[in-house]
Amino acid sequence: MSLPRNMIENSMFEEEPDVVDLAKDSTFPALDPDEVVYEPRSSRLLVRGLGENDLDDEEEDYESSARLLGMSFMNRSSARSPSASPYIRQAPPRSCYRPSARMLVGGVFILVLVTSMAMVLYFLPGCTFTKAGCPKANSSTPMELVYPKSTNGELFPWNELRLPASVRPVNYDLSLTPNLTSMTFTGHTIINMIIQHDTKRIVLHSSEINIIKATFQSVEVKVLEYKPWQQIAVSFPEDLKEGQVCVLTLDYTASLSHTYDGFYNSSYNDKTGAKRVLAATQFEPQAARKAFPCFDEPAFKATFLVRITREPEYIALSNMPKAKTTTLPSGMLEDEFEQTSVNMSTYLVAFIVANFTSITRNVSSTLVSVYSVPEKKEHTQYALDTASRLLQFYNTLFDTEYPLRKLDLVAIPDFLAGAMENWGLITFRETSLLVQNQSSPLDKQLIANVVAHELAHQGNVFLEERFKAMAKDSLNSSHPVSVSAQVTTPEQVSEMFDSITYEKGASLLLMLNSTLPDGQFRKGLIEYLHQYRGSNTVTDDLWNSITQVAVQESVSDMMRTWTLQKGFPLVTVSRKGGEVTLTQEHFLLSTDNTTHTSSLWHIPVTYVNDSCSSAPSCRQMFTLKNKTATLKVSESVKWLKLNYMNTGFYIVHYGDEGWAALIDALKTDVSTLTPHDRASLIHNIFSLSRLGRVSFRQVLSLLDYTTNETETAPLTEALSQLSSIYRLLDKRQERRLVARMKAYILGHFGPLMDSQDWGVKESVSSQELRSALLELACSLGRQNCTDQAKALYEQWTNSNQTNRIPGDLQRVVFSVAAQSDPGWLSLLDTYRLTTYDSEKRKILQALASTQDPRRIVWILSEVLEGGNIHTQELPLVISTVSDGFAGHLFVWDFVKESWDRIIEKFPVGSYPIQSIIKSTTSQFSTQTHLEEVQGFFSSLKERGSQMRSVQEALETIRLNQHWMDRNLATLRDWL
């Protein structure tokens, strides 16, 4: 799916304010309900902190200080006796006198304090403290709130990032007219709303929109705008009364966005080579406000009636079926869509104007359609088949019928996200929806996964994705799954769409499902969906629904330990005879800037042993709630393996004896553990090596068994871990170690690599394994691999591309071809002409894998321009170039030099920006690079310096550096 701006621009105070502890102030006035409902918890704590002179915390930033000071001055009562203030002004003396030493010290103290406060305020742009907003000393009336300035210089009547709860929208009537020649649009928005409690203001969102006219109850009104928070407001001299129904109408113009959010323009070349244009929406949170003024927070649900005016050669789509089409005097057509049958959040609204075609099918009472550009209609059948089957499956699984009469899946040529789950109109990248009939099962699986994710909007997250989430969650810069209290800026909202929110969130649901007896999770989920259908919920609502049907302890008590604190536990096992002691602690790779806490989780520890280890019936469970607990096993048990099938979100350390017993068991019989359990052992021991709990010799000792491994999950995990180390050594220019690591990998896995055939495989799992093995083999220059790849490429080109390359082999074949001049040029020609989207993306990755510096520079510039290569592919190109030795420094320089252009294309904090930062920095491991990365991002100020992904990057470089310092000597001895 798919930002704080500085709030306050200050001038000097005309009067010195009292600084008080609001929590102890008995004269504290009652707040307007607007201020109460969305007051951040952190702000309440900080206000009290100021009163107690606790404002010396190094973590306090200028913006927090401004909010602190503002709230202290805004919310206190000034009805205090003069003696209550240490800053009362005295009448001028009648004669001069020499102050006492005590008075002099006191005066200096006061001067320093006031000067310090003034300096803090001076350096905080964004809002002006005016006379109207200053406290009036010795007055019996409550002081006035401090507000920022609107664009026209007047005070803006609201001072929070979150909207007030005083007004609730009921229905939007939207009329939009896009002009695909001038790339602009006009809009007419009618918002029917109800007043929740008395208020003199209506505040909503608007961004990059020029409002021409506004009327309230048919009377023209003035609209104020505060751009830093993307808010507009209308003020009234008298209260709007609770329960009142009213109408706000807004006429406006705007440009179609040239980035990938809001109402934006896209383009593609048709089969004749002519450029065609279209307009589409991407309304992940905070982007709907770029298309129409609205209450753009998920809680403000409403119904929507949409009208789109278009030229006859285009079609228009929206969330609901078309109700009617009217021909206007200008010859344009106006499509009116049915009003939504459910209340929707603004980010789920969608509309498209394009020259698309479709195929359709009825599923129960829903018409399912797949739309694409005309040239790719033949590539839509698989998506239609998959969506139809999945819709029927979900209707049955959740015991809930899909609530709309139509479901459109639309492939958009230029689309940032993989897909977006708009109600009734799901939008996709072409590569996430379109696939030709002869595509490989692996390519088709990708399409099925994306469609399934968007239909359910809950991902089925598997082993590799859980490992990726753990890698991010092991950093100090991670965040809890539930973070609403910590999110205060638009950029922070964007950064929440990461692997913690998605992959960890889904992993926790998987853990809960595997913990509960069969069927209870599904029953609880059905109860939750029925009870809260069409409503807003909080996390505990789901846990409570599941608790109602579960026959064990409160699910909420357990799950809150996983969602309200960042990170995950490390469970350490120690054993004496039949007594096994389990100890939990926070698995945290870095201790830099760490606040030590006694984090505890309710861990559903599952385990098997040597007497019964592979079947689900072998699994036993023990709940670890405290720091330490013990369980009893038979003394005859040789070894324990915890976290059966890796369904739990934790890492296990078995101690030297425990690891040795498991390693011996695997060397004796690989099948003694399931493939998932073998993969989790590999993942755990590499993670513990990074933490410094096991030596790298133990890691290599475990990997000795893999010469007998044939299953996909453990092999791909081992290859991934070794490849990461190989790339670190390569970028560190440890030439001898790089050669030894290459020899180690090929020695262990070379025979398996050589045994792979290059024909068509039907099994998805075998395709995944073959792809991983051969891509690594060819990248390491294994002769057998590169020869086969070159031969397959020649057959493909000599047959005019009719001799198809199996889909799982295309990337490795194209990458080998791209290392030669003729191959790279022929691939570039093919990229420009091919209409096969999955093939096109693999060709682009191959082009970006070149080790020719000139071509690296060219492709980076080309994708940023967005001509022959859509700019949406920039993160992919940067990631691919970063993996190569020749390109990793080029691409870092490119990102630094092009940063301003990059954030014009992708919002600060968005997933593409996160990906770009991670790709370009995650393989640095030296102090020089650490200082360079830190210096660059520090210089960005509001253009990205405060992003969490920057902190992750710095933390990762430090960890790489420490790992190298600890393990280089061992690697030299053992490789």
XYZ file of C-alpha atoms in Angstrom, residues 293-663:
371
model
C -10.929 17.261 -0.902
C -11.878 14.702 1.706
C -11.571 13.465 5.264
C -8.580 11.337 4.315
C -8.217 9.118 7.370
C -9.386 5.481 7.337
C -11.819 5.988 10.222
C -13.865 8.570 8.278
C -15.885 6.105 6.218
C -18.683 7.226 3.881
C -20.518 6.247 0.726
C -19.400 7.555 -2.672
C -21.164 8.439 -5.899
C -18.696 9.015 -8.739
C -19.161 10.689 -12.135
C -16.382 10.738 -14.730
C -16.477 12.847 -17.912
C -14.385 11.354 -20.729
C -13.708 11.459 -24.436
C -15.557 8.771 -26.455
C -12.409 6.750 -27.296
C -11.807 5.981 -23.612
C -13.664 3.953 -21.016
C -14.099 4.883 -17.358
C -14.054 2.516 -14.391
C -14.788 3.031 -10.723
C -15.581 0.952 -7.647
C -19.216 0.322 -8.565
C -20.992 -0.769 -11.764
C -21.883 1.941 -14.255
C -25.414 3.282 -13.739
C -25.752 5.382 -16.912
C -23.849 7.283 -19.587
C -24.916 10.738 -20.765
C -23.753 12.482 -23.955
C -22.921 16.109 -23.181
C -23.351 19.030 -25.639
C -19.570 19.122 -26.063
C -19.582 15.568 -27.397
C -17.945 14.267 -24.217
C -19.514 11.376 -22.304
C -20.349 11.408 -18.603
C -20.374 8.036 -16.856
C -22.266 7.901 -13.593
C -21.557 4.961 -11.315
C -23.855 3.503 -8.707
C -23.435 4.803 -5.192
C -21.266 2.469 -3.154
C -23.300 -0.106 -1.281
C -20.886 -0.078 1.659
C -19.191 2.657 3.647
C -15.597 3.004 2.460
C -12.426 4.693 3.592
C -11.160 7.259 1.091
C -8.040 5.270 0.221
C -10.205 2.489 -1.263
C -11.911 4.794 -3.767
C -10.634 4.365 -7.331
C -11.298 5.508 -10.890
C -9.557 4.978 -14.205
C -9.880 6.563 -17.659
C -8.155 4.510 -20.357
C -8.449 2.631 -23.626
C -8.733 -0.843 -22.074
C -10.449 -4.075 -23.064
C -11.687 -6.874 -20.808
C -12.760 -10.476 -20.446
C -15.458 -11.398 -17.896
C -17.071 -14.247 -15.966
C -19.925 -14.504 -13.459
C -19.064 -15.968 -10.059
C -22.133 -16.383 -7.850
C -23.698 -12.906 -7.905
C -20.472 -11.092 -8.861
C -19.256 -10.192 -12.360
C -15.486 -10.695 -12.431
C -13.547 -8.823 -15.143
C -9.878 -8.498 -16.051
C -8.875 -5.322 -17.949
C -5.702 -4.647 -19.914
C -4.409 -2.627 -22.842
C -5.835 -4.136 -26.074
C -2.517 -5.662 -27.148
C -2.373 -7.821 -24.004
C -5.930 -9.115 -23.849
C -4.680 -12.638 -24.605
C -2.600 -12.517 -21.412
C -5.590 -12.015 -19.083
C -7.161 -15.481 -19.080
C -5.072 -16.974 -16.285
C -5.820 -14.027 -13.995
C -9.554 -14.385 -14.672
C -9.461 -18.112 -13.935
C -7.480 -17.562 -10.740
C -9.613 -14.676 -9.471
C -12.812 -16.589 -10.123
C -11.652 -19.655 -8.203
C -10.253 -17.599 -5.338
C -13.398 -15.517 -4.968
C -15.483 -18.668 -4.607
C -12.920 -20.093 -2.186
C -12.941 -17.005 0.051
C -16.734 -16.843 0.036
C -16.718 -20.351 1.500
C -13.687 -19.978 3.789
C -14.933 -16.843 5.527
C -18.629 -17.742 5.328
C -19.146 -14.265 3.892
C -20.273 -13.384 0.394
C -18.278 -10.769 -1.501
C -20.373 -7.622 -0.903
C -20.215 -5.988 -4.365
C -21.912 -6.923 -7.640
C -18.742 -6.581 -9.686
C -15.012 -7.134 -9.255
C -12.581 -5.610 -11.751
C -8.895 -6.515 -11.883
C -7.015 -3.930 -13.955
C -3.459 -4.212 -15.308
C -1.897 -0.738 -15.471
C 1.283 -0.262 -17.551
C 2.898 2.213 -15.154
C 2.024 1.377 -11.557
C 4.208 1.682 -8.473
C 2.878 -0.990 -6.131
C 2.448 -4.641 -7.009
C -1.277 -4.161 -6.543
C -3.840 -2.108 -4.610
C -7.007 -3.565 -3.075
C -9.552 -0.857 -3.996
C -13.123 -2.064 -3.404
C -14.452 -3.554 -6.607
C -11.572 -2.198 -8.718
C -8.265 -3.855 -7.840
C -5.323 -2.321 -9.688
C -2.131 -4.210 -10.569
C 1.188 -3.829 -12.242
C 1.052 -5.636 -15.557
C 3.761 -7.998 -14.329
C 1.577 -8.891 -11.320
C -1.515 -9.797 -13.350
C -0.717 -10.673 -16.958
C 0.890 -13.911 -18.062
C 0.955 -15.744 -21.374
C -0.366 -19.283 -21.707
C 3.093 -20.804 -22.186
C 4.534 -19.136 -19.080
C 6.121 -21.329 -16.445
C 4.226 -22.514 -13.356
C 6.581 -20.326 -11.312
C 5.427 -17.203 -13.158
C 1.806 -18.270 -12.789
C 2.298 -18.858 -9.078
C 3.407 -15.229 -8.698
C 0.192 -14.039 -10.346
C -1.916 -16.338 -8.176
C -0.176 -15.135 -5.003
C -0.730 -11.473 -5.800
C -4.384 -11.977 -6.766
C -4.983 -14.039 -3.629
C -3.338 -11.379 -1.472
C -5.421 -8.563 -2.877
C -8.708 -10.465 -2.748
C -8.236 -11.494 0.875
C -5.887 -8.661 1.751
C -4.100 -11.011 4.113
C -1.058 -12.597 2.671
C -0.196 -16.285 2.918
C 3.344 -15.720 4.075
C 5.769 -18.608 3.764
C 9.145 -19.482 5.182
C 11.410 -17.157 3.193
C 9.183 -14.150 3.886
C 9.201 -14.862 7.613
C 12.989 -14.956 7.574
C 13.075 -11.575 5.806
C 10.752 -10.067 8.397
C 12.968 -11.379 11.193
C 16.037 -9.801 9.622
C 14.381 -6.381 9.799
C 12.828 -6.980 13.203
C 16.180 -7.890 14.759
C 17.354 -4.292 14.370
C 17.049 -1.687 17.097
C 15.433 0.609 14.528
C 12.494 -1.774 14.077
C 8.987 -0.949 15.306
C 6.006 -2.776 16.787
C 3.280 -4.112 14.512
C 0.805 -1.809 16.270
C 2.356 1.653 16.113
C -0.492 4.169 15.951
C 0.719 6.099 18.987
C 4.163 6.531 17.430
C 3.038 7.738 14.007
C 2.805 11.524 13.861
C 3.825 12.480 10.314
C 2.851 11.578 6.754
C 6.326 10.143 6.085
C 6.029 7.861 9.105
C 2.683 6.605 7.834
C 4.316 5.659 4.524
C 7.164 3.875 6.306
C 4.676 1.665 8.147
C 4.085 -0.259 4.913
C 7.075 -2.545 5.340
C 7.910 -6.149 6.092
C 7.104 -5.680 9.790
C 3.548 -4.629 9.054
C 2.972 -7.193 6.318
C 5.223 -10.227 6.762
C 5.541 -10.114 10.541
C 1.838 -9.383 10.927
C 0.939 -12.380 8.781
C 3.556 -14.525 10.537
C 1.933 -13.786 13.886
C -1.432 -14.870 12.509
C 0.182 -18.062 11.230
C 1.664 -18.684 14.684
C -1.702 -18.105 16.345
C -3.453 -20.408 13.877
C -0.945 -23.188 14.516
C -1.268 -22.698 18.275
C -5.049 -23.055 18.463
C -6.844 -26.377 18.028
C -8.049 -27.135 14.519
C -10.695 -24.754 13.212
C -10.754 -22.295 16.115
C -8.793 -19.604 14.314
C -11.132 -19.747 11.300
C -14.224 -19.654 13.541
C -12.866 -16.629 15.366
C -12.030 -14.915 12.078
C -15.557 -15.488 10.764
C -16.986 -14.108 14.006
C -14.756 -11.044 13.660
C -15.761 -10.409 10.030
C -19.461 -10.739 10.804
C -19.374 -8.599 13.923
C -17.368 -5.698 12.516
C -18.416 -5.754 8.879
C -18.198 -2.212 7.483
C -16.793 -0.805 10.722
C -13.439 0.349 12.020
C -11.628 -1.903 14.440
C -8.598 -2.010 16.666
C -6.242 -4.949 17.006
C -7.838 -6.234 20.209
C -11.188 -6.668 18.426
C -9.695 -9.523 16.394
C -8.094 -11.157 19.430
C -11.329 -10.861 21.419
C -13.335 -12.464 18.609
C -10.929 -15.406 18.515
C -10.942 -15.649 22.323
C -14.727 -16.108 22.230
C -14.334 -19.385 20.347
C -10.972 -20.523 21.770
C -10.844 -22.941 24.674
C -7.658 -21.643 26.214
C -6.218 -18.499 27.778
C -7.077 -15.049 26.475
C -5.723 -14.692 22.964
C -5.514 -10.946 23.550
C -3.115 -11.366 26.477
C -0.831 -13.505 24.349
C -0.942 -11.490 21.141
C -0.494 -8.089 22.745
C 2.997 -9.207 23.773
C 3.755 -9.705 20.080
C 2.091 -6.643 18.557
C 2.794 -3.882 21.090
C 6.563 -4.316 21.384
C 9.140 -4.444 18.652
C 11.388 -7.378 17.965
C 11.016 -11.037 18.817
C 12.470 -13.462 21.373
C 15.526 -15.663 21.435
C 14.802 -18.872 23.325
C 17.902 -20.505 24.780
C 17.770 -24.210 25.671
C 19.853 -25.841 28.390
C 19.407 -29.393 29.609
C 20.371 -31.499 32.578
C 19.115 -35.025 32.192
C 15.333 -34.899 31.890
C 15.004 -31.238 32.916
C 15.040 -28.697 30.093
C 15.365 -25.023 30.989
C 14.047 -22.456 28.513
C 15.118 -18.819 28.819
C 13.789 -15.957 26.716
C 15.351 -12.610 25.855
C 15.024 -9.965 23.154
C 16.892 -11.050 20.000
C 18.617 -7.796 19.143
C 21.603 -7.674 16.823
C 22.705 -4.166 17.731
C 23.078 -2.601 21.157
C 23.765 0.883 19.770
C 21.428 3.489 21.294
C 19.415 0.661 22.838
C 17.028 1.265 25.696
C 17.292 -1.934 27.711
C 13.897 -3.338 28.621
C 12.690 -6.544 30.197
C 10.727 -7.568 27.123
C 8.739 -10.742 27.636
C 6.552 -12.619 25.182
C 3.940 -15.319 25.635
C 5.710 -17.853 23.436
C 3.880 -20.951 22.199
C 6.990 -23.149 22.155
C 6.482 -26.247 20.010
C 8.999 -29.060 19.971
C 9.813 -32.544 18.710
C 12.532 -35.020 19.656
C 14.500 -37.909 18.193
C 11.814 -40.483 18.998
C 9.190 -38.712 16.873
C 10.190 -35.687 14.843
C 8.659 -35.314 11.377
C 4.903 -35.944 11.580
C 2.488 -33.261 12.880
C 1.327 -35.707 15.551
C 4.847 -35.593 17.054
C 4.497 -31.946 17.964
C 4.248 -30.980 21.629
C 3.662 -27.484 23.004
C 4.719 -25.495 26.054
C 3.829 -21.850 26.717
C 6.776 -19.784 27.939
C 5.457 -16.627 29.633
C 8.235 -15.840 32.087
C 11.916 -15.146 31.691
C 12.725 -18.765 32.529
C 10.739 -21.969 32.784
C 11.410 -25.706 32.784
C 9.820 -28.684 31.111
C 10.348 -32.395 31.647
C 11.462 -34.886 29.003
C 12.608 -38.452 29.154
C 16.302 -38.803 29.919
C 16.548 -41.140 26.924
C 15.775 -38.237 24.546
C 18.906 -37.489 22.530
C 17.925 -34.082 21.168
C 15.106 -31.543 20.973
C 14.160 -29.414 17.995
C 12.034 -26.380 18.959
C 9.664 -24.348 16.776
C 8.245 -27.228 14.767
C 7.867 -26.331 11.070
C 9.046 -22.812 12.027
C 5.497 -21.593 12.637
C 6.633 -19.527 15.637
C 8.216 -16.084 15.307
C 11.298 -16.718 17.425
C 14.864 -18.025 17.159
C 16.281 -20.892 19.181
C 19.798 -21.371 20.568
C 20.484 -24.964 21.638
C 23.879 -24.422 23.246
C 27.024 -26.234 22.129
C 25.805 -29.688 23.112
C 22.341 -29.194 21.650
C 23.703 -27.982 18.320
C 26.211 -30.820 18.156
C 23.442 -33.399 18.714
C 21.256 -31.903 15.966
C 24.181 -31.689 13.529
